[in-house]
Amino acid sequence: MMSFRLTLRTAGRVLMQLRHDRRTMGLMLVVPSVLLTLLKFVFDGRSDVFNQLGLLLLGIFPYTSMFLVTSVAMLRERESGTLERLLSMPLHKLDLLLGYGLAFGAVAVVQASVAAAVAYQLLDLQVQGQVWAVLLIVVSTAVLGSSTGLLTSAFARTEFQALQFAPAVIIPQLLLCGLIWPREEMAGALQALSDVVPMRYAAEALAEVGTYPLPTNTMWRDFGVIVGFVVVLLVLGAVTLRRRSE
Amino acid sequence: MPGEDKYSAAVVEDLVVHRGRQPVLRGLTFRVEPGSVTGLLGPSGCGKTTLIRSIVGVQRIRSGTVTVLGEPAGSPRLRREVGYVTQSPSVYEDLTIRQNVRYFGAVYGATARAADATIEAVGLAELSTALVGRLSGGQRARVSLACALVGDPTMLVLDEPTVGLDPVLRRDLWQRFHTLAAGGTTLIVSSHVMDEARRCDRLLLLREGELLCDDTPANVAESMGTDSLDEAFLRMVLSAEEEVAR
């Protein structure tokens, strides 16, 4: 039986663990703003480019950091034996996974809010859409990163291996999502491939928010696809959690 | 039918477990009385941990049956009834003692007050706000024990719980085990320390995945014509080896 109470307790426990690691928290909150500032100066005088890229990077930072922090946290849970303990206890697998998703989703809200505040207020990022729409897409993308990390950590034995999944998962998505090169100009096979790349929907949704003052149907559809990916990844993650092992 | 045995806390029949192609347990059969302390002894690598994992229900078994409290080991109802303490402490290093015990307690449905009382019972009340990562090995072992005790289990399965503890703590811990057993809890404790064997109601001696003996400590010593359990086990292992050699 799933229990909302235990999902919340698990999320609370994960957040408590993060709170004891102040340096990681600090890095997660500060680095996106620093990188956005760097981007601003790189495209000094090309505010049109900064507006476009800045918004997209606003979405990719939380995705990346939540992916990394979740896969390492989950791997530690396996290595320390706490995962085996939890699986021998009356805890539903989805309580555990949703707890992780919820905790890192909450961190993503803070992270994205700080980065967005810096981008809007200090760096003068110009976005047509409303702030809540930006945050909605950014946070759902971060939760997507978190659930991807939960799944890939099942295929890693060590923290080194878990981190090696980061470039393997993130860079192909960056190449295919339309950020580096327009999807319309890719070869047919690559275009088809890019349709199953989760980050493409995040990139498209953010581009919509950047271009139109009101949420578009495309944005809502992309948001739905992102949520769909999250659900599928969490269910796959639950399948990798075995109560019995060799 | 093993499942119909109402008078045994655990019934193991013809249990065979392989790891890869290697047989680890080669057809074990024994019963565990409710409210007793059963010692599981044998040289390292003899299959103690695998047997313990089979009783908890986290080990994939090849054949035979393991019935705990009238149900197949690992069935959902048992997750509430069976407490499991792994060999290396499986607790969160980046949480305090209290945060650990309260979280695992919440999964069992125990209140915060019950969690605090359990911390007190393992003698860690004064350290309850200390991070587990800063504790000594013996203290961590007790936190891990508290995280299982907090669920008030009907059966408590402990894998080498006294490794790294000083003699005073070892004695305290064994006193606690006997108090629990007097209250009706069934305990299965693995160990390789012979003076601990004397404190058990019944001993199971394992060697290379086979049961060498299943008797009370007094009978074990007597049958080998010695009053030292150490010597008795040595003779038992040697005579088993002679038999293999012949």
Coordinates of C-alpha atoms in Angstrom, one line a residue:
Chain A
M1 CA 0.0 0.0 0.0
M2 CA 1.3 3.4 -0.9
S3 CA 1.1 6.0 1.8
F4 CA 1.1 9.8 1.2
R5 CA 2.4 10.2 4.8
L6 CA 5.5 8.0 4.1
T7 CA 6.1 9.7 0.7
L8 CA 6.3 13.0 2.6
R9 CA 8.4 11.6 5.4
T10 CA 10.8 10.2 2.8
A11 CA 11.0 13.6 1.1
G12 CA 11.6 15.2 4.4
R13 CA 14.4 12.8 5.2
V14 CA 16.1 13.4 1.9
L15 CA 15.9 17.2 2.4
M16 CA 17.4 16.8 5.9
Q17 CA 20.3 14.9 4.5
L18 CA 20.9 17.7 2.0
R19 CA 20.6 20.3 4.7
H20 CA 23.5 18.7 6.5
D21 CA 25.6 19.1 3.3
R22 CA 25.8 22.9 3.1
R23 CA 28.4 23.0 0.4
T24 CA 26.4 21.0 -2.1
M25 CA 23.3 23.2 -1.3
G26 CA 25.4 26.3 -1.8
L27 CA 26.8 25.1 -5.1
M28 CA 23.4 24.1 -6.4
L29 CA 21.9 27.5 -5.6
V30 CA 24.8 29.7 -6.7
V31 CA 26.3 28.0 -9.8
P32 CA 23.3 28.6 -12.2
S33 CA 23.4 32.3 -11.5
V34 CA 27.1 32.5 -12.0
L35 CA 26.9 30.6 -15.3
L36 CA 24.0 32.9 -16.5
T37 CA 26.1 35.9 -15.7
L38 CA 29.0 34.4 -17.7
L39 CA 26.6 33.8 -20.6
K40 CA 25.4 37.4 -20.3
F41 CA 29.0 38.7 -20.7
V42 CA 29.9 36.3 -23.5
F43 CA 27.0 37.6 -25.5
D44 CA 27.6 41.2 -24.5
G45 CA 25.7 43.4 -26.9
R46 CA 23.7 40.5 -28.3
S47 CA 20.7 40.6 -25.9
D48 CA 18.6 38.7 -28.5
V49 CA 20.9 35.7 -28.2
F50 CA 21.2 36.0 -24.5
N51 CA 17.4 36.1 -24.1
Q52 CA 17.0 32.9 -26.1
L53 CA 20.0 30.9 -24.7
G54 CA 19.6 32.2 -21.1
L55 CA 16.1 31.0 -20.9
L56 CA 17.0 27.5 -22.2
L57 CA 20.0 27.3 -19.9
L58 CA 17.7 28.2 -17.0
G59 CA 16.0 24.9 -17.7
I60 CA 19.1 22.8 -18.3
F61 CA 20.9 23.7 -15.1
P62 CA 18.3 22.3 -12.7
Y63 CA 17.9 19.3 -14.9
T64 CA 21.7 18.6 -14.8
S65 CA 22.2 19.2 -11.1
M66 CA 19.1 17.3 -10.0
F67 CA 20.2 14.4 -12.2
L68 CA 23.7 14.3 -10.6
V69 CA 22.5 14.8 -7.0
T70 CA 19.8 12.2 -7.3
S71 CA 21.8 9.5 -8.9
V72 CA 24.6 9.9 -6.3
A73 CA 22.1 10.0 -3.4
M74 CA 20.3 6.9 -4.7
L75 CA 23.6 5.1 -5.2
R76 CA 24.7 5.9 -1.6
E77 CA 21.3 4.5 -0.5
R78 CA 22.3 1.2 -2.2
E79 CA 25.9 1.1 -1.0
S80 CA 25.1 1.9 2.6
G81 CA 22.6 -0.9 2.9
T82 CA 19.8 1.5 3.8
L83 CA 18.0 0.6 0.5
E84 CA 18.0 -3.1 1.4
R85 CA 16.8 -2.2 4.9
L86 CA 13.9 0.0 3.5
L87 CA 12.9 -2.8 1.1
S88 CA 12.6 -5.2 3.9
M89 CA 10.3 -2.8 5.7
P90 CA 6.7 -1.8 5.2
L91 CA 7.5 0.9 2.7
H92 CA 6.1 1.0 -0.9
K93 CA 8.8 1.4 -3.6
L94 CA 6.9 4.3 -5.1
D95 CA 6.8 6.0 -1.7
L96 CA 10.6 6.0 -1.8
L97 CA 10.9 7.1 -5.4
L98 CA 8.2 9.8 -5.2
G99 CA 9.8 11.0 -1.9
Y100 CA 13.0 11.5 -3.8
G101 CA 11.2 13.3 -6.7
L102 CA 9.3 15.5 -4.3
A103 CA 12.4 16.5 -2.3
F104 CA 14.5 17.3 -5.3
G105 CA 11.5 19.0 -6.9
A106 CA 11.3 21.3 -3.9
V107 CA 15.1 22.0 -4.2
A108 CA 14.5 22.8 -7.9
V109 CA 11.8 25.3 -7.1
V110 CA 14.3 27.2 -4.9
Q111 CA 17.2 26.8 -7.3
A112 CA 15.1 27.9 -10.3
S113 CA 13.6 30.8 -8.4
V114 CA 17.1 32.1 -7.4
A115 CA 18.4 31.7 -11.0
A116 CA 15.3 33.3 -12.4
A117 CA 15.4 36.3 -10.0
V118 CA 19.1 36.9 -10.9
A119 CA 18.3 36.5 -14.6
Y120 CA 15.4 38.9 -14.6
Q121 CA 16.5 41.5 -12.1
L122 CA 20.2 41.7 -12.5
L123 CA 20.9 40.4 -16.0
D124 CA 17.8 41.9 -17.6
L125 CA 16.7 38.7 -19.3
Q126 CA 13.7 39.5 -21.5
V127 CA 11.0 36.9 -21.6
Q128 CA 7.6 37.3 -23.2
G129 CA 5.9 34.7 -21.1
Q130 CA 5.0 34.9 -17.4
V131 CA 7.4 34.0 -14.6
W132 CA 5.1 31.2 -13.3
A133 CA 5.1 29.5 -16.7
V134 CA 8.9 29.6 -16.8
L135 CA 9.2 28.1 -13.3
L136 CA 6.6 25.5 -14.1
I137 CA 8.6 24.2 -17.1
V138 CA 12.0 24.6 -15.3
V139 CA 10.8 22.7 -12.2
S140 CA 9.1 19.9 -14.2
T141 CA 12.4 19.6 -16.2
A142 CA 14.3 19.3 -12.9
V143 CA 12.0 16.6 -11.7
L144 CA 12.6 14.9 -15.0
G145 CA 16.4 15.0 -14.4
S146 CA 15.8 13.6 -10.9
S147 CA 13.8 10.6 -12.1
T148 CA 16.3 10.0 -14.9
G149 CA 19.0 9.9 -12.2
L150 CA 17.0 7.5 -10.1
L151 CA 16.8 5.1 -13.0
T152 CA 20.5 5.3 -14.3
S153 CA 21.8 4.9 -10.7
A154 CA 20.4 1.3 -10.9
F155 CA 23.0 0.6 -13.6
A156 CA 26.0 1.9 -11.7
R157 CA 28.0 0.1 -9.0
T158 CA 30.1 3.0 -7.9
E159 CA 29.8 6.8 -7.6
F160 CA 32.4 7.1 -10.4
Q161 CA 30.1 5.1 -12.7
A162 CA 27.0 7.0 -11.7
L163 CA 28.7 10.3 -12.7
Q164 CA 29.8 8.9 -16.0
F165 CA 26.1 8.5 -16.9
A166 CA 25.8 12.3 -16.8
P167 CA 27.6 13.2 -20.1
A168 CA 26.1 10.0 -21.7
V169 CA 22.6 11.1 -20.8
I170 CA 22.9 14.9 -21.1
I171 CA 25.1 15.7 -24.0
P172 CA 23.2 13.7 -26.7
Q173 CA 20.0 15.3 -25.5
L174 CA 21.6 18.8 -25.8
L175 CA 22.7 18.0 -29.3
L176 CA 19.3 16.7 -30.3
C177 CA 16.9 19.0 -28.4
G178 CA 17.2 21.8 -30.9
L179 CA 19.3 24.1 -28.8
I180 CA 22.5 23.7 -30.7
W181 CA 21.0 23.3 -34.2
P182 CA 17.4 23.6 -35.3
R183 CA 15.6 20.2 -35.4
E184 CA 14.0 21.0 -38.8
E185 CA 17.5 21.0 -40.4
M186 CA 18.5 17.6 -39.0
A187 CA 18.5 14.4 -41.0
G188 CA 15.2 12.6 -41.0
A189 CA 16.5 9.8 -38.7
L190 CA 17.9 12.3 -36.2
Q191 CA 14.7 14.2 -36.2
A192 CA 12.7 11.1 -35.4
L193 CA 15.3 10.3 -32.7
S194 CA 14.9 13.7 -31.2
D195 CA 11.2 13.1 -30.8
V196 CA 11.9 10.6 -28.0
V197 CA 14.5 12.8 -26.3
P198 CA 12.8 14.2 -23.2
M199 CA 14.9 17.4 -23.2
R200 CA 13.5 18.4 -26.6
Y201 CA 10.1 19.0 -25.0
A202 CA 11.6 21.1 -22.3
A203 CA 13.5 23.2 -24.8
E204 CA 10.5 23.6 -27.0
A205 CA 8.2 24.6 -24.1
L206 CA 10.8 27.2 -22.9
A207 CA 11.1 28.6 -26.4
E208 CA 7.3 29.0 -26.4
V209 CA 7.3 30.7 -23.1
G210 CA 10.1 33.0 -24.3
T211 CA 8.2 33.9 -27.5
Y212 CA 4.5 34.3 -26.4
P213 CA 3.1 36.3 -23.6
L214 CA 0.4 33.7 -22.8
P215 CA 0.8 29.9 -22.4
T216 CA 0.3 28.2 -25.7
N217 CA -1.2 24.8 -26.5
T218 CA 2.3 23.6 -27.6
M219 CA 3.7 24.6 -24.2
W220 CA 0.9 22.7 -22.4
R221 CA 1.4 19.6 -24.6
D222 CA 5.2 19.7 -24.0
F223 CA 4.5 20.0 -20.2
G224 CA 2.2 17.0 -20.5
V225 CA 4.9 15.0 -22.3
I226 CA 7.5 15.9 -19.6
V227 CA 5.1 14.7 -16.9
G228 CA 4.5 11.5 -18.9
F229 CA 8.3 10.9 -19.1
V230 CA 8.6 11.4 -15.3
V231 CA 5.9 8.8 -14.6
V232 CA 7.4 6.3 -17.0
L233 CA 10.9 6.8 -15.5
L234 CA 9.7 6.5 -12.0
V235 CA 7.8 3.2 -12.8
L236 CA 10.9 1.9 -14.5
G237 CA 12.9 2.9 -11.5
A238 CA 10.5 1.0 -9.2
V239 CA 11.1 -2.1 -11.4
T240 CA 14.8 -1.9 -10.8
L241 CA 14.3 -1.9 -7.0
R242 CA 14.2 -5.6 -6.1
R243 CA 13.1 -6.7 -2.7
R244 CA 14.9 -10.0 -3.3
S245 CA 18.4 -10.3 -4.7
E246 CA 21.1 -12.9 -5.3
Chain B
M1 CA 2.9 -28.5 5.6
P2 CA 5.4 -26.1 7.1
G3 CA 3.0 -23.2 7.0
E4 CA 0.6 -24.9 9.4
D5 CA 3.2 -25.1 12.1
K6 CA 1.8 -22.8 14.8
Y7 CA 4.4 -23.6 17.4
S8 CA 7.5 -22.5 15.5
A9 CA 8.6 -18.9 14.9
A10 CA 10.6 -20.0 11.9
V11 CA 10.6 -23.2 9.9
V12 CA 13.3 -23.8 7.3
E13 CA 13.0 -26.9 5.2
D14 CA 15.6 -28.2 2.7
L15 CA 16.8 -24.7 1.9
V16 CA 19.1 -24.5 -1.0
V17 CA 20.7 -21.2 -2.1
H18 CA 23.1 -20.6 -4.9
R19 CA 25.1 -17.5 -5.6
G20 CA 25.9 -17.6 -9.3
R21 CA 26.8 -21.2 -9.8
Q22 CA 28.3 -21.7 -6.4
P23 CA 26.0 -23.4 -3.8
V24 CA 26.0 -21.4 -0.6
L25 CA 23.4 -23.3 1.4
R26 CA 23.1 -27.0 0.7
G27 CA 19.7 -28.2 2.0
L28 CA 19.2 -26.8 5.6
T29 CA 16.3 -27.9 7.8
F30 CA 15.6 -26.6 11.3
R31 CA 13.0 -24.9 13.4
V32 CA 13.2 -21.8 15.7
E33 CA 11.1 -21.7 18.9
P34 CA 9.2 -18.5 19.6
G35 CA 10.7 -16.3 22.3
S36 CA 14.1 -18.0 22.1
V37 CA 17.5 -16.7 21.2
T38 CA 19.1 -18.8 18.5
G39 CA 22.8 -18.5 17.8
L40 CA 24.0 -18.9 14.2
L41 CA 27.7 -19.8 14.3
G42 CA 30.3 -20.9 11.9
P43 CA 33.5 -19.8 10.2
S44 CA 33.3 -16.7 7.9
G45 CA 32.0 -17.7 4.4
C46 CA 30.0 -20.6 5.8
G47 CA 26.7 -19.0 4.7
K48 CA 25.5 -17.3 7.9
T49 CA 24.6 -14.0 6.1
T50 CA 22.9 -15.8 3.3
L51 CA 20.8 -17.8 5.7
I52 CA 19.9 -14.7 7.6
R53 CA 18.9 -12.9 4.4
S54 CA 16.8 -16.0 3.5
I55 CA 14.9 -15.7 6.8
V56 CA 14.4 -12.0 6.3
G57 CA 13.2 -12.7 2.8
V58 CA 15.6 -10.6 0.8
Q59 CA 17.6 -13.5 -0.6
R60 CA 16.6 -15.3 -3.8
I61 CA 16.5 -19.0 -3.0
R62 CA 16.8 -21.9 -5.3
S63 CA 14.6 -24.5 -3.6
G64 CA 13.1 -25.4 -0.2
T65 CA 10.9 -23.3 2.0
V66 CA 11.4 -20.7 4.7
T67 CA 8.3 -20.0 6.8
V68 CA 8.4 -17.2 9.3
L69 CA 5.5 -16.6 11.8
G70 CA 3.4 -18.9 9.6
E71 CA 4.0 -17.1 6.3
P72 CA 6.5 -17.5 3.5
A73 CA 9.6 -15.4 4.3
G74 CA 9.5 -11.9 2.7
S75 CA 5.7 -11.7 2.4
P76 CA 4.3 -8.2 2.9
R77 CA 2.8 -8.8 6.3
L78 CA 6.2 -9.9 7.6
R79 CA 7.8 -6.6 6.7
R80 CA 6.1 -5.2 9.8
E81 CA 7.0 -8.2 12.0
V82 CA 10.6 -9.0 11.2
G83 CA 13.3 -6.6 12.2
Y84 CA 16.6 -7.0 10.3
V85 CA 20.0 -5.6 11.4
T86 CA 22.6 -6.0 8.7
Q87 CA 26.3 -6.7 9.4
S88 CA 27.6 -3.3 8.6
P89 CA 25.4 -0.5 10.0
S90 CA 22.8 0.5 7.4
V91 CA 21.8 4.0 8.6
Y92 CA 22.2 7.4 7.0
E93 CA 25.6 8.9 7.9
D94 CA 24.4 12.4 7.0
L95 CA 21.6 12.4 9.5
T96 CA 21.6 12.6 13.3
I97 CA 20.8 9.6 15.4
R98 CA 17.3 10.9 16.2
Q99 CA 16.6 11.7 12.6
N100 CA 17.6 8.2 11.6
V101 CA 15.5 6.4 14.2
R102 CA 12.5 8.6 13.8
Y103 CA 12.5 8.1 10.0
F104 CA 12.8 4.3 10.2
G105 CA 10.3 4.4 13.1
A106 CA 7.8 6.4 10.9
V107 CA 8.0 3.6 8.3
Y108 CA 6.9 1.1 10.9
G109 CA 4.3 3.5 12.1
A110 CA 6.0 4.3 15.4
T111 CA 5.7 7.7 17.1
A112 CA 8.5 10.2 17.6
R113 CA 8.2 9.4 21.3
A114 CA 8.7 5.7 20.8
A115 CA 11.7 6.5 18.6
D116 CA 13.3 8.6 21.4
A117 CA 12.6 5.9 23.9
T118 CA 14.4 3.4 21.7
I119 CA 17.4 5.7 21.4
E120 CA 17.5 5.8 25.2
A121 CA 17.2 2.0 25.4
V122 CA 20.4 1.5 23.3
G123 CA 22.2 4.0 25.5
L124 CA 22.5 6.8 22.9
A125 CA 20.2 9.4 24.4
E126 CA 23.0 11.9 25.1
L127 CA 24.2 11.7 21.5
S128 CA 20.8 11.8 19.8
T129 CA 21.5 15.1 18.0
A130 CA 25.0 13.9 16.8
L131 CA 25.5 13.1 13.1
V132 CA 25.9 9.3 12.6
G133 CA 28.9 9.9 10.4
R134 CA 30.8 11.3 13.4
L135 CA 30.1 8.3 15.6
S136 CA 32.4 5.3 16.4
G137 CA 31.8 1.9 14.9
G138 CA 30.1 0.6 18.1
Q139 CA 27.8 3.6 18.3
R140 CA 26.8 3.2 14.7
A141 CA 26.0 -0.5 15.3
R142 CA 23.7 0.6 18.1
V143 CA 22.0 3.2 15.9
S144 CA 21.4 0.5 13.3
L145 CA 20.0 -1.8 16.1
A146 CA 17.7 1.0 17.3
C147 CA 16.4 1.5 13.8
A148 CA 15.2 -2.1 13.8
L149 CA 14.0 -2.2 17.5
V150 CA 11.9 0.9 16.9
G151 CA 9.4 -1.2 14.9
D152 CA 8.8 -3.4 18.0
P153 CA 9.4 -6.6 15.8
T154 CA 8.0 -10.0 16.7
M155 CA 11.2 -11.5 15.3
L156 CA 14.5 -9.8 15.3
V157 CA 17.3 -11.1 13.0
L158 CA 20.7 -9.8 13.6
D159 CA 23.9 -10.4 11.5
E160 CA 27.0 -10.2 13.7
P161 CA 25.6 -7.3 15.9
T162 CA 28.5 -7.3 18.4
V163 CA 31.4 -7.0 16.0
G164 CA 33.6 -4.0 17.0
L165 CA 31.9 -3.6 20.4
D166 CA 33.8 -3.6 23.7
P167 CA 33.1 -6.4 26.2
V168 CA 30.9 -4.1 28.4
L169 CA 28.7 -3.1 25.4
R170 CA 28.6 -6.8 24.3
R171 CA 27.3 -7.9 27.7
D172 CA 24.7 -5.0 27.7
L173 CA 23.5 -6.0 24.3
W174 CA 23.1 -9.7 25.2
Q175 CA 21.2 -8.6 28.3
R176 CA 18.9 -6.7 26.0
F177 CA 18.4 -9.7 23.7
H178 CA 17.4 -11.8 26.7
T179 CA 15.0 -9.2 27.9
L180 CA 13.4 -9.0 24.5
A181 CA 13.2 -12.8 24.3
A182 CA 11.6 -12.9 27.8
G183 CA 8.9 -10.5 26.4
G184 CA 8.2 -13.0 23.6
T185 CA 10.4 -11.7 20.8
T186 CA 12.2 -14.4 18.8
L187 CA 15.9 -13.6 18.1
I188 CA 18.2 -15.1 15.6
V189 CA 21.8 -13.8 16.1
S190 CA 24.8 -14.7 14.0
S191 CA 28.2 -14.5 15.6
H192 CA 31.6 -16.0 15.4
V193 CA 32.5 -15.3 19.0
M194 CA 32.2 -18.5 21.1
D195 CA 31.5 -16.9 24.5
E196 CA 28.4 -15.4 22.9
A197 CA 27.3 -18.9 21.9
R198 CA 27.0 -19.8 25.5
R199 CA 24.3 -17.1 26.0
C200 CA 22.0 -18.6 23.3
D201 CA 19.1 -21.0 24.0
R202 CA 20.0 -23.0 20.9
L203 CA 22.9 -23.2 18.6
L204 CA 23.1 -23.8 14.8
L205 CA 26.6 -24.5 13.6
L206 CA 27.1 -24.0 9.9
R207 CA 30.0 -25.1 7.9
E208 CA 30.3 -24.7 4.1
G209 CA 26.5 -24.3 3.8
E210 CA 25.6 -27.4 5.8
L211 CA 24.2 -27.7 9.3
L212 CA 26.8 -29.4 11.5
C213 CA 24.6 -29.3 14.6
D214 CA 21.4 -27.9 16.0
D215 CA 21.3 -28.2 19.8
T216 CA 21.5 -26.4 23.2
P217 CA 25.0 -25.1 24.2
A218 CA 25.2 -27.6 27.0
N219 CA 24.4 -30.6 24.8
V220 CA 26.9 -29.4 22.1
A221 CA 29.7 -29.3 24.6
E222 CA 28.8 -32.6 26.2
S223 CA 28.4 -34.5 23.0
M224 CA 32.0 -33.6 22.1
G225 CA 33.3 -34.6 25.5
T226 CA 34.4 -31.1 26.6
D227 CA 33.1 -28.2 28.6
S228 CA 34.5 -25.6 26.3
L229 CA 32.3 -24.6 23.4
D230 CA 35.3 -23.4 21.5
E231 CA 36.8 -26.9 21.8
A232 CA 33.5 -28.6 21.0
F233 CA 33.2 -26.6 17.7
L234 CA 36.8 -27.3 16.8
R235 CA 36.3 -31.0 17.3
M236 CA 33.0 -31.0 15.4
V237 CA 34.6 -29.2 12.4
L238 CA 37.6 -31.5 12.4
S239 CA 35.5 -34.6 12.5
A240 CA 33.4 -33.3 9.7
E241 CA 36.6 -32.7 7.7
E242 CA 37.9 -36.1 8.4
E243 CA 34.6 -37.6 7.1
V244 CA 35.0 -35.5 3.9
A245 CA 38.6 -36.7 3.5
R246 CA 37.5 -40.3 3.8

